[in-house]
mmCIF file of C-alpha atoms and ligand atoms in Angstrom:
data_model
loop_
_atom_site.group_PDB
_atom_site.id
_atom_site.type_symbol
_atom_site.label_atom_id
_atom_site.label_comp_id
_atom_site.label_asym_id
_atom_site.label_seq_id
_atom_site.Cartn_x
_atom_site.Cartn_y
_atom_site.Cartn_z
ATOM 1 C CA MET K 191 22.020 -2.737 -5.458
ATOM 2 C CA GLU K 192 18.511 -2.515 -6.922
ATOM 3 C CA GLY K 193 15.462 -2.846 -4.671
ATOM 4 C CA ASN K 194 11.740 -2.281 -5.014
ATOM 5 C CA ARG K 195 11.635 1.109 -3.454
ATOM 6 C CA TYR K 196 13.308 4.200 -4.912
ATOM 7 C CA LEU K 197 16.317 5.408 -3.007
ATOM 8 C CA THR K 198 16.068 9.195 -2.978
ATOM 9 C CA PHE K 199 19.108 11.505 -2.985
ATOM 10 C CA ALA K 200 19.073 15.222 -2.114
ATOM 11 C CA LEU K 201 22.042 17.073 -3.573
ATOM 12 C CA GLY K 202 23.083 20.576 -2.547
ATOM 13 C CA LYS K 203 22.817 22.729 -5.701
ATOM 14 C CA GLY K 204 25.960 23.863 -7.490
ATOM 15 C CA ARG K 205 29.524 22.589 -7.443
ATOM 16 C CA LEU K 206 28.900 19.944 -4.773
ATOM 17 C CA ALA K 207 26.081 18.389 -6.815
ATOM 18 C CA ARG K 208 28.227 18.319 -9.964
ATOM 19 C CA LYS K 209 31.100 16.675 -8.077
ATOM 20 C CA ALA K 210 28.721 14.200 -6.424
ATOM 21 C CA LEU K 211 27.239 13.206 -9.802
ATOM 22 C CA GLU K 212 30.758 12.675 -11.194
ATOM 23 C CA LEU K 213 31.540 10.441 -8.236
ATOM 24 C CA PHE K 214 28.302 8.461 -8.676
ATOM 25 C CA GLU K 215 29.080 8.053 -12.377
ATOM 26 C CA SER K 216 32.470 6.602 -11.556
ATOM 27 C CA ILE K 217 30.727 3.764 -9.682
ATOM 28 C CA GLY K 218 28.190 3.247 -12.470
ATOM 29 C CA ILE K 219 25.284 5.304 -11.159
ATOM 30 C CA THR K 220 24.247 7.704 -13.878
ATOM 31 C CA CYS K 221 21.414 10.150 -14.294
ATOM 32 C CA GLU K 222 21.491 11.427 -17.870
ATOM 33 C CA GLU K 223 18.443 13.707 -17.682
ATOM 34 C CA MET K 224 20.028 15.652 -14.841
ATOM 35 C CA LYS K 225 22.855 16.780 -17.131
ATOM 36 C CA ASP K 226 20.576 18.823 -19.421
ATOM 37 C CA PRO K 227 21.437 22.442 -18.481
ATOM 38 C CA ASP K 228 18.081 23.766 -19.793
ATOM 39 C CA THR K 229 15.823 21.420 -17.884
ATOM 40 C CA ARG K 230 13.267 22.840 -15.461
ATOM 41 C CA LYS K 231 12.579 19.449 -13.950
ATOM 42 C CA LEU K 232 13.172 19.168 -10.234
ATOM 43 C CA ILE K 233 13.516 15.440 -9.792
ATOM 44 C CA PHE K 234 15.385 12.911 -11.917
ATOM 45 C CA VAL K 235 14.964 9.163 -11.993
ATOM 46 C CA ASN K 236 17.273 6.271 -12.769
ATOM 47 C CA GLU K 237 14.682 3.542 -13.369
ATOM 48 C CA GLU K 238 17.209 0.744 -13.709
ATOM 49 C CA LYS K 239 18.813 1.410 -10.322
ATOM 50 C CA LYS K 240 15.548 2.508 -8.700
ATOM 51 C CA MET K 241 17.095 5.797 -7.622
ATOM 52 C CA ARG K 242 15.790 9.366 -7.641
ATOM 53 C CA PHE K 243 17.856 12.546 -7.404
ATOM 54 C CA PHE K 244 16.838 16.110 -6.674
ATOM 55 C CA LEU K 245 18.655 19.379 -6.216
ATOM 56 C CA SER K 246 17.874 21.708 -3.358
ATOM 57 C CA LYS K 247 19.471 24.655 -1.603
ATOM 58 C CA GLY K 248 22.347 23.344 0.521
ATOM 59 C CA PRO K 249 20.822 24.253 3.917
ATOM 60 C CA ASP K 250 17.620 22.358 2.966
ATOM 61 C CA VAL K 251 19.431 19.059 2.325
ATOM 62 C CA PRO K 252 19.644 18.046 6.033
ATOM 63 C CA THR K 253 15.952 18.951 6.416
ATOM 64 C CA TYR K 254 14.872 16.634 3.565
ATOM 65 C CA VAL K 255 17.051 13.874 5.005
ATOM 66 C CA GLU K 256 15.876 14.275 8.620
ATOM 67 C CA TYR K 257 12.217 13.994 7.571
ATOM 68 C CA GLY K 258 12.955 11.032 5.282
ATOM 69 C CA ALA K 259 11.867 12.882 2.113
ATOM 70 C CA ALA K 260 15.370 11.965 0.953
ATOM 71 C CA ASP K 261 17.144 8.830 2.165
ATOM 72 C CA ILE K 262 20.579 10.222 1.409
ATOM 73 C CA GLY K 263 21.999 13.723 1.175
ATOM 74 C CA ILE K 264 25.198 15.222 -0.191
ATOM 75 C CA VAL K 265 26.055 18.441 1.565
ATOM 76 C CA GLY K 266 28.887 20.497 3.041
ATOM 77 C CA GLU K 267 29.998 19.772 6.588
ATOM 78 C CA ASP K 268 29.414 23.475 7.371
ATOM 79 C CA THR K 269 25.704 23.052 6.610
ATOM 80 C CA ILE K 270 25.484 19.831 8.626
ATOM 81 C CA ARG K 271 26.977 21.527 11.674
ATOM 82 C CA GLU K 272 24.887 24.642 11.276
ATOM 83 C CA GLU K 273 21.555 22.854 10.709
ATOM 84 C CA ASN K 274 22.172 20.314 13.502
ATOM 85 C CA ARG K 275 19.556 17.826 12.245
ATOM 86 C CA LYS K 276 18.978 14.252 13.347
ATOM 87 C CA ILE K 277 20.850 12.560 10.510
ATOM 88 C CA HIS K 278 23.758 10.131 10.234
ATOM 89 C CA GLU K 279 26.958 11.418 8.684
ATOM 90 C CA VAL K 280 28.399 8.378 6.952
ATOM 91 C CA LEU K 281 31.148 9.418 4.548
ATOM 92 C CA ASP K 282 33.712 12.139 3.948
ATOM 93 C CA LEU K 283 33.599 12.605 0.175
ATOM 94 C CA GLY K 284 36.946 14.391 0.090
ATOM 95 C CA PHE K 285 35.866 17.164 -2.263
ATOM 96 C CA GLY K 286 34.550 20.644 -1.445
ATOM 97 C CA LYS K 287 37.504 21.143 0.872
ATOM 98 C CA CYS K 288 37.662 24.540 2.555
ATOM 99 C CA ARG K 289 38.022 26.094 6.033
ATOM 100 C CA MET K 290 35.652 27.869 8.388
ATOM 101 C CA CYS K 291 37.552 30.931 9.617
ATOM 102 C CA VAL K 292 37.258 34.091 11.627
ATOM 103 C CA CYS K 293 38.212 36.832 9.170
ATOM 104 C CA GLY K 294 38.497 40.580 9.207
ATOM 105 C CA PRO K 295 40.905 43.457 8.724
ATOM 106 C CA SER K 296 44.316 42.905 10.346
ATOM 107 C CA GLN K 297 43.507 45.465 13.069
ATOM 108 C CA ALA K 298 40.741 43.200 14.344
ATOM 109 C CA ARG K 299 43.342 40.670 15.476
ATOM 110 C CA GLU K 300 43.936 42.739 18.588
ATOM 111 C CA LEU K 301 40.208 42.855 19.458
ATOM 112 C CA LEU K 302 40.148 39.062 19.328
ATOM 113 C CA GLN K 303 43.238 38.738 21.501
ATOM 114 C CA ARG K 304 41.824 41.132 24.101
ATOM 115 C CA ARG K 305 38.529 39.176 24.047
ATOM 116 C CA GLU K 306 36.568 42.384 23.544
ATOM 117 C CA LEU K 307 32.795 42.388 23.083
ATOM 118 C CA ILE K 308 32.774 42.524 19.287
ATOM 119 C CA ARG K 309 30.111 42.049 16.630
ATOM 120 C CA VAL K 310 30.471 38.916 14.512
ATOM 121 C CA ALA K 311 28.576 38.567 11.224
ATOM 122 C CA SER K 312 27.989 35.132 9.738
ATOM 123 C CA LYS K 313 25.768 32.899 7.662
ATOM 124 C CA TYR K 314 26.653 30.285 10.294
ATOM 125 C CA PRO K 315 25.558 31.720 13.676
ATOM 126 C CA ARG K 316 25.479 28.313 15.386
ATOM 127 C CA ILE K 317 29.039 27.438 14.361
ATOM 128 C CA ALA K 318 30.251 30.961 15.169
ATOM 129 C CA LYS K 319 28.551 30.984 18.588
ATOM 130 C CA ASP K 320 29.894 27.553 19.435
ATOM 131 C CA TYR K 321 33.404 28.710 18.552
ATOM 132 C CA PHE K 322 33.329 31.980 20.488
ATOM 133 C CA TYR K 323 31.301 30.803 23.503
ATOM 134 C CA ASN K 324 32.466 27.233 24.006
ATOM 135 C CA LYS K 325 35.992 27.201 22.586
ATOM 136 C CA LYS K 326 37.221 30.754 23.166
ATOM 137 C CA HIS K 327 34.978 31.685 26.108
ATOM 138 C CA GLN K 328 34.468 35.098 24.536
ATOM 139 C CA THR K 329 31.097 36.873 24.595
ATOM 140 C CA VAL K 330 30.220 38.340 21.201
ATOM 141 C CA GLU K 331 27.195 39.855 19.500
ATOM 142 C CA MET K 332 26.102 37.634 16.613
ATOM 143 C CA ILE K 333 24.618 39.119 13.452
ATOM 144 C CA LYS K 334 23.094 36.661 10.979
ATOM 145 C CA LEU K 335 23.612 37.452 7.289
ATOM 146 C CA ASN K 336 22.663 35.454 4.211
ATOM 147 C CA GLY K 337 25.557 36.055 1.823
ATOM 148 C CA SER K 338 28.419 38.358 0.775
ATOM 149 C CA ILE K 339 29.509 38.221 4.408
ATOM 150 C CA GLU K 340 32.823 39.959 3.577
ATOM 151 C CA LEU K 341 30.881 43.222 3.257
ATOM 152 C CA ALA K 342 30.136 43.356 6.980
ATOM 153 C CA PRO K 343 33.561 44.503 8.282
ATOM 154 C CA ILE K 344 34.066 46.774 5.255
ATOM 155 C CA VAL K 345 30.920 48.804 5.852
ATOM 156 C CA GLY K 346 31.161 48.673 9.649
ATOM 157 C CA LEU K 347 28.358 46.217 10.434
ATOM 158 C CA ALA K 348 30.685 43.919 12.373
ATOM 159 C CA GLU K 349 34.317 43.798 13.459
ATOM 160 C CA VAL K 350 34.868 40.256 12.168
ATOM 161 C CA ILE K 351 33.077 37.544 10.204
ATOM 162 C CA VAL K 352 32.927 33.772 10.477
ATOM 163 C CA ASP K 353 32.845 32.393 6.962
ATOM 164 C CA ILE K 354 34.102 29.793 4.537
ATOM 165 C CA VAL K 355 37.516 30.359 2.967
ATOM 166 C CA GLU K 356 38.394 28.272 -0.042
ATOM 167 C CA THR K 357 41.024 29.983 -2.216
ATOM 168 C CA GLY K 358 41.175 33.129 -0.063
ATOM 169 C CA SER K 359 40.682 35.381 -3.085
ATOM 170 C CA THR K 360 37.433 36.988 -1.824
ATOM 171 C CA LEU K 361 39.268 38.018 1.350
ATOM 172 C CA ARG K 362 42.345 39.300 -0.508
ATOM 173 C CA GLU K 363 40.315 41.329 -2.984
ATOM 174 C CA ASN K 364 38.516 43.018 -0.114
ATOM 175 C CA GLY K 365 41.483 43.782 2.123
ATOM 176 C CA LEU K 366 40.572 41.143 4.714
ATOM 177 C CA GLU K 367 42.495 38.197 6.115
ATOM 178 C CA VAL K 368 42.125 34.977 8.060
ATOM 179 C CA LEU K 369 42.514 35.817 11.753
ATOM 180 C CA GLU K 370 41.708 32.422 13.294
ATOM 181 C CA GLU K 371 40.769 29.000 11.931
ATOM 182 C CA VAL K 372 37.581 27.441 13.308
ATOM 183 C CA CYS K 373 37.700 24.057 11.518
ATOM 184 C CA PRO K 374 38.454 22.340 8.205
ATOM 185 C CA LEU K 375 35.436 21.344 6.066
ATOM 186 C CA SER K 376 34.557 18.976 3.225
ATOM 187 C CA ALA K 377 31.515 17.481 1.493
ATOM 188 C CA ARG K 378 29.762 14.671 3.352
ATOM 189 C CA MET K 379 27.192 12.002 2.677
ATOM 190 C CA VAL K 380 24.363 11.928 5.210
ATOM 191 C CA VAL K 381 21.630 9.335 5.707
ATOM 192 C CA ASN K 382 18.187 9.320 7.303
ATOM 193 C CA PRO K 383 18.374 7.092 10.438
ATOM 194 C CA VAL K 384 15.239 5.087 9.505
ATOM 195 C CA SER K 385 16.438 4.593 5.903
ATOM 196 C CA MET K 386 19.738 3.366 7.303
ATOM 197 C CA LYS K 387 17.801 0.511 8.963
ATOM 198 C CA MET K 388 15.149 -0.130 6.282
ATOM 199 C CA GLU K 389 17.525 0.054 3.313
ATOM 200 C CA HIS K 390 20.578 -1.163 5.173
ATOM 201 C CA ALA K 391 21.913 -3.506 2.480
ATOM 202 C CA ARG K 392 21.597 -1.030 -0.397
ATOM 203 C CA ILE K 393 22.983 1.904 1.552
ATOM 204 C CA THR K 394 25.939 0.064 3.061
ATOM 205 C CA GLN K 395 26.819 -1.365 -0.365
ATOM 206 C CA LEU K 396 26.719 2.144 -1.799
ATOM 207 C CA ILE K 397 28.931 3.470 0.993
ATOM 208 C CA MET K 398 31.439 0.649 0.439
ATOM 209 C CA MET K 399 31.579 1.276 -3.308
ATOM 210 C CA LEU K 400 32.072 5.005 -2.775
ATOM 211 C CA ARG K 401 34.736 4.388 -0.129
ATOM 212 C CA GLU K 402 36.664 2.114 -2.540
ATOM 213 C CA GLU K 403 36.358 4.670 -5.345
ATOM 214 C CA LEU K 404 37.578 7.487 -3.097
ATOM 215 C CA LYS K 405 40.734 5.494 -2.256
ATOM 216 C CA LYS K 406 41.818 5.535 -5.932
HETATM 217 C C1 PRP W 1353 31.676 31.639 -0.252
HETATM 218 C C2 PRP W 1353 32.121 32.215 1.072
HETATM 219 C C3 PRP W 1353 33.129 33.268 0.651
HETATM 220 C C4 PRP W 1353 33.737 32.661 -0.596
HETATM 221 C C5 PRP W 1353 35.072 32.061 -0.254
HETATM 222 O O1 PRP W 1353 30.687 32.469 -0.756
HETATM 223 O O2 PRP W 1353 31.041 32.751 1.795
HETATM 224 O O3 PRP W 1353 32.489 34.476 0.358
HETATM 225 O O4 PRP W 1353 32.844 31.647 -1.064
HETATM 226 O O5 PRP W 1353 35.734 31.532 -1.390
HETATM 227 P P1 PRP W 1353 37.208 31.958 -1.759
HETATM 228 O O6 PRP W 1353 38.057 31.826 -0.534
HETATM 229 O O7 PRP W 1353 37.591 30.960 -2.835
HETATM 230 O O8 PRP W 1353 37.194 33.367 -2.287
HETATM 231 P P2 PRP W 1353 29.701 32.045 -1.926
HETATM 232 O O9 PRP W 1353 30.355 32.252 -3.228
HETATM 233 O O10 PRP W 1353 29.188 30.672 -1.647
HETATM 234 O O11 PRP W 1353 28.513 33.096 -1.826
HETATM 235 P P3 PRP W 1353 27.895 33.942 -0.635
HETATM 236 O O12 PRP W 1353 28.829 35.087 -0.413
HETATM 237 O O13 PRP W 1353 26.594 34.390 -1.167
HETATM 238 O O14 PRP W 1353 27.775 33.054 0.570
#
Protein backbone atom coordinates (compact mmCIF):
# COMPACT_ATOMS: atom_id res chain seq x y z
CA MET A 1 0.00 0.00 0.00
CA GLU A 2 3.05 2.24 0.43
CA GLY A 3 3.80 4.98 -2.11
CA ASN A 4 6.15 7.93 -2.32
CA ARG A 5 3.69 10.55 -1.29
CA TYR A 6 2.06 10.74 2.14
CA LEU A 7 -1.59 9.87 2.20
CA THR A 8 -3.21 12.36 4.57
CA PHE A 9 -6.24 11.53 6.75
CA ALA A 10 -8.47 14.08 8.51
CA LEU A 11 -10.35 12.58 11.43
CA GLY A 12 -13.27 14.26 13.17
CA LYS A 13 -12.19 14.77 16.81
CA GLY A 14 -13.65 12.60 19.55
CA ARG A 15 -15.39 9.24 19.48
CA LEU A 16 -15.38 8.93 15.69
CA ALA A 17 -11.60 9.41 15.54
CA ARG A 18 -11.04 6.81 18.28
CA LYS A 19 -13.27 4.30 16.48
CA ALA A 20 -11.59 5.06 13.14
CA LEU A 21 -8.13 4.48 14.63
CA GLU A 22 -9.30 1.15 16.09
CA LEU A 23 -10.57 0.15 12.66
CA PHE A 24 -7.29 1.18 10.98
CA GLU A 25 -5.36 -0.79 13.59
CA SER A 26 -7.37 -3.89 12.81
CA ILE A 27 -6.07 -3.75 9.22
CA GLY A 28 -2.50 -3.08 10.36
CA ILE A 29 -2.37 0.70 10.08
CA THR A 30 -1.17 2.06 13.39
CA CYS A 31 -0.22 5.48 14.64
CA GLU A 32 1.30 5.08 18.09
CA GLU A 33 2.10 8.75 18.75
CA MET A 34 -1.55 9.66 18.29
CA LYS A 35 -2.51 7.56 21.32
CA ASP A 36 -0.60 9.75 23.80
CA PRO A 37 -3.40 11.60 25.65
CA ASP A 38 -1.06 14.45 26.71
CA THR A 39 0.33 15.28 23.30
CA ARG A 40 -0.15 18.77 21.88
CA LYS A 41 0.95 17.69 18.43
CA LEU A 42 -1.56 18.25 15.67
CA ILE A 43 -0.32 15.88 13.01
CA PHE A 44 0.94 12.31 13.35
CA VAL A 45 2.99 10.32 10.89
CA ASN A 46 3.32 6.64 10.10
CA GLU A 47 6.62 6.69 8.20
CA GLU A 48 6.50 3.04 7.20
CA LYS A 49 3.10 3.33 5.52
CA LYS A 50 3.71 6.90 4.31
CA MET A 51 0.53 8.09 6.00
CA ARG A 52 -0.28 11.21 8.03
CA PHE A 53 -3.23 11.70 10.37
CA PHE A 54 -4.67 14.83 11.91
CA LEU A 55 -7.64 15.62 14.09
CA SER A 56 -9.95 18.50 13.34
CA LYS A 57 -13.41 19.67 14.31
CA GLY A 58 -15.95 17.44 12.56
CA PRO A 59 -17.45 20.17 10.33
CA ASP A 60 -13.93 21.06 9.08
CA VAL A 61 -13.17 17.54 7.82
CA PRO A 62 -15.09 17.93 4.51
CA THR A 63 -13.37 21.30 3.99
CA TYR A 64 -9.86 19.79 4.34
CA VAL A 65 -10.86 16.98 1.99
CA GLU A 66 -12.49 19.21 -0.66
CA TYR A 67 -9.36 21.39 -0.89
CA GLY A 68 -7.07 18.34 -0.96
CA ALA A 69 -5.30 19.26 2.30
CA ALA A 70 -6.43 15.78 3.34
CA ASP A 71 -6.86 12.96 0.82
CA ILE A 72 -9.26 11.06 3.04
CA GLY A 73 -11.66 12.07 5.79
CA ILE A 74 -13.58 10.21 8.46
CA VAL A 75 -16.70 12.08 9.45
CA GLY A 76 -20.37 11.72 10.33
CA GLU A 77 -22.91 11.58 7.52
CA ASP A 78 -24.73 14.49 9.21
CA THR A 79 -21.68 16.71 8.67
CA ILE A 80 -21.26 15.55 5.07
CA ARG A 81 -24.86 16.44 4.27
CA GLU A 82 -24.72 19.73 6.11
CA GLU A 83 -21.40 20.91 4.63
CA ASN A 84 -22.31 19.79 1.08
CA ARG A 85 -18.71 19.80 -0.19
CA LYS A 86 -17.35 18.41 -3.43
CA ILE A 87 -16.05 15.13 -2.04
CA HIS A 88 -16.62 11.44 -2.76
CA GLU A 89 -18.34 9.39 -0.08
CA VAL A 90 -16.81 5.96 -0.46
CA LEU A 91 -17.60 3.82 2.58
CA ASP A 92 -20.16 3.41 5.35
CA LEU A 93 -18.01 2.59 8.38
CA GLY A 94 -20.94 1.20 10.34
CA PHE A 95 -20.11 2.93 13.61
CA GLY A 96 -21.37 6.26 14.97
CA LYS A 97 -24.91 5.13 14.25
CA CYS A 98 -27.61 7.60 15.25
CA ARG A 99 -30.68 9.36 13.80
CA MET A 100 -31.41 12.91 12.70
CA CYS A 101 -34.80 13.76 14.20
CA VAL A 102 -37.30 16.52 14.71
CA CYS A 103 -37.69 16.72 18.49
CA GLY A 104 -39.64 18.79 20.95
CA PRO A 105 -42.23 18.62 23.69
CA SER A 106 -45.16 16.30 22.91
CA GLN A 107 -47.48 19.29 22.40
CA ALA A 108 -45.42 20.34 19.39
CA ARG A 109 -46.61 17.26 17.51
CA GLU A 110 -49.84 19.06 16.70
CA LEU A 111 -48.02 22.13 15.31
CA LEU A 112 -46.14 19.83 12.95
CA GLN A 113 -49.31 18.06 11.84
CA ARG A 114 -51.08 21.35 11.17
CA ARG A 115 -48.02 22.56 9.21
CA GLU A 116 -47.94 25.78 11.22
CA LEU A 117 -45.23 28.40 10.72
CA ILE A 118 -42.97 27.31 13.57
CA ARG A 119 -39.42 28.14 14.61
CA VAL A 120 -36.91 25.31 14.21
CA ALA A 121 -33.53 25.46 15.97
CA SER A 122 -30.66 23.34 14.70
CA LYS A 123 -26.93 22.96 14.28
CA TYR A 124 -27.88 21.55 10.87
CA PRO A 125 -29.90 24.28 9.08
CA ARG A 126 -29.30 22.81 5.61
CA ILE A 127 -30.57 19.36 6.59
CA ALA A 128 -33.48 20.86 8.54
CA LYS A 129 -34.47 23.19 5.68
CA ASP A 130 -34.26 20.39 3.15
CA TYR A 131 -36.52 18.25 5.32
CA PHE A 132 -39.16 20.89 6.00
CA TYR A 133 -39.14 22.61 2.59
CA ASN A 134 -38.54 19.75 0.18
CA LYS A 135 -39.94 16.70 1.98
CA LYS A 136 -42.73 18.14 4.12
CA HIS A 137 -43.50 21.27 2.08
CA GLN A 138 -43.81 23.22 5.32
CA THR A 139 -42.49 26.77 5.67
CA VAL A 140 -40.55 27.24 8.90
CA GLU A 141 -38.27 29.84 10.45
CA MET A 142 -34.78 28.39 10.88
CA ILE A 143 -32.59 29.38 13.81
CA LYS A 144 -28.96 28.23 13.69
CA LEU A 145 -27.42 27.18 17.01
CA ASN A 146 -24.01 25.70 17.76
CA GLY A 147 -24.71 23.20 20.53
CA SER A 148 -26.99 22.17 23.42
CA ILE A 149 -29.83 22.43 20.93
CA GLU A 150 -32.27 20.80 23.39
CA LEU A 151 -32.34 24.10 25.30
CA ALA A 152 -34.18 25.89 22.51
CA PRO A 153 -37.71 24.49 23.06
CA ILE A 154 -37.26 24.54 26.85
CA VAL A 155 -36.53 28.26 27.02
CA GLY A 156 -38.93 29.20 24.22
CA LEU A 157 -36.46 30.00 21.44
CA ALA A 158 -38.07 27.52 19.05
CA GLU A 159 -41.02 25.13 18.99
CA VAL A 160 -38.94 22.17 17.77
CA ILE A 161 -35.34 21.23 17.05
CA VAL A 162 -33.66 19.14 14.38
CA ASP A 163 -30.83 17.26 16.04
CA ILE A 164 -28.96 14.00 16.41
CA VAL A 165 -30.47 11.36 18.68
CA GLU A 166 -28.24 8.51 19.73
CA THR A 167 -29.41 6.94 23.00
CA GLY A 168 -32.27 9.41 23.50
CA SER A 169 -31.17 10.19 27.05
CA THR A 170 -30.58 13.94 26.44
CA LEU A 171 -34.17 14.21 25.20
CA ARG A 172 -35.62 12.16 28.07
CA GLU A 173 -33.75 14.10 30.74
CA ASN A 174 -35.12 17.33 29.33
CA GLY A 175 -38.75 16.33 28.85
CA LEU A 176 -38.51 16.20 25.05
CA GLU A 177 -39.23 13.45 22.55
CA VAL A 178 -38.68 12.38 18.97
CA LEU A 179 -41.56 13.76 16.91
CA GLU A 180 -40.40 12.78 13.41
CA GLU A 181 -37.38 10.96 11.98
CA VAL A 182 -35.44 12.78 9.26
CA CYS A 183 -32.86 10.08 8.41
CA PRO A 184 -30.53 7.46 9.89
CA LEU A 185 -26.83 8.39 10.13
CA SER A 186 -23.44 6.71 10.48
CA ALA A 187 -19.73 7.48 10.10
CA ARG A 188 -18.42 7.65 6.54
CA MET A 189 -15.12 7.70 4.73
CA VAL A 190 -14.80 10.51 2.21
CA VAL A 191 -12.13 11.10 -0.44
CA ASN A 192 -10.88 14.10 -2.38
CA PRO A 193 -11.87 13.60 -6.07
CA VAL A 194 -8.35 14.39 -7.38
CA SER A 195 -6.70 12.08 -4.80
CA MET A 196 -9.11 9.36 -5.88
CA LYS A 197 -7.55 9.57 -9.37
CA MET A 198 -3.91 10.28 -8.42
CA GLU A 199 -3.73 7.72 -5.60
CA HIS A 200 -6.26 5.34 -7.07
CA ALA A 201 -4.40 2.10 -6.32
CA ARG A 202 -3.59 2.93 -2.69
CA ILE A 203 -7.03 4.30 -1.91
CA THR A 204 -9.00 1.50 -3.54
CA GLN A 205 -6.82 -1.08 -1.76
CA LEU A 206 -7.52 0.67 1.53
CA ILE A 207 -11.25 0.73 0.84
CA MET A 208 -11.23 -2.99 -0.02
CA MET A 209 -9.33 -3.89 3.15
CA LEU A 210 -11.70 -1.82 5.28
CA ARG A 211 -14.74 -3.31 3.54
CA GLU A 212 -13.47 -6.86 4.26
CA GLU A 213 -12.75 -5.96 7.89
CA LEU A 214 -16.21 -4.44 8.35
CA LYS A 215 -17.83 -7.70 7.15
CA LYS A 216 -16.32 -9.61 10.10
C1 LIG B 1 -25.34 15.40 20.56
C2 LIG B 1 -26.70 15.84 20.06
C3 LIG B 1 -27.59 15.60 21.27
C4 LIG B 1 -26.94 14.40 21.93
C5 LIG B 1 -27.73 13.17 21.59
O1 LIG B 1 -24.79 16.47 21.24
O2 LIG B 1 -26.69 17.18 19.64
O3 LIG B 1 -27.56 16.71 22.13
O4 LIG B 1 -25.61 14.29 21.42
O5 LIG B 1 -27.22 12.01 22.22
P1 LIG B 1 -28.14 11.07 23.10
O6 LIG B 1 -29.37 10.76 22.31
O7 LIG B 1 -27.27 9.85 23.32
O8 LIG B 1 -28.47 11.77 24.39
P2 LIG B 1 -23.24 16.56 21.60
O9 LIG B 1 -22.97 15.80 22.83
O10 LIG B 1 -22.44 16.19 20.40
O11 LIG B 1 -23.02 18.10 21.94
P3 LIG B 1 -23.74 19.44 21.48
O12 LIG B 1 -25.01 19.52 22.27
O13 LIG B 1 -22.79 20.49 21.87
O14 LIG B 1 -23.99 19.37 20.00
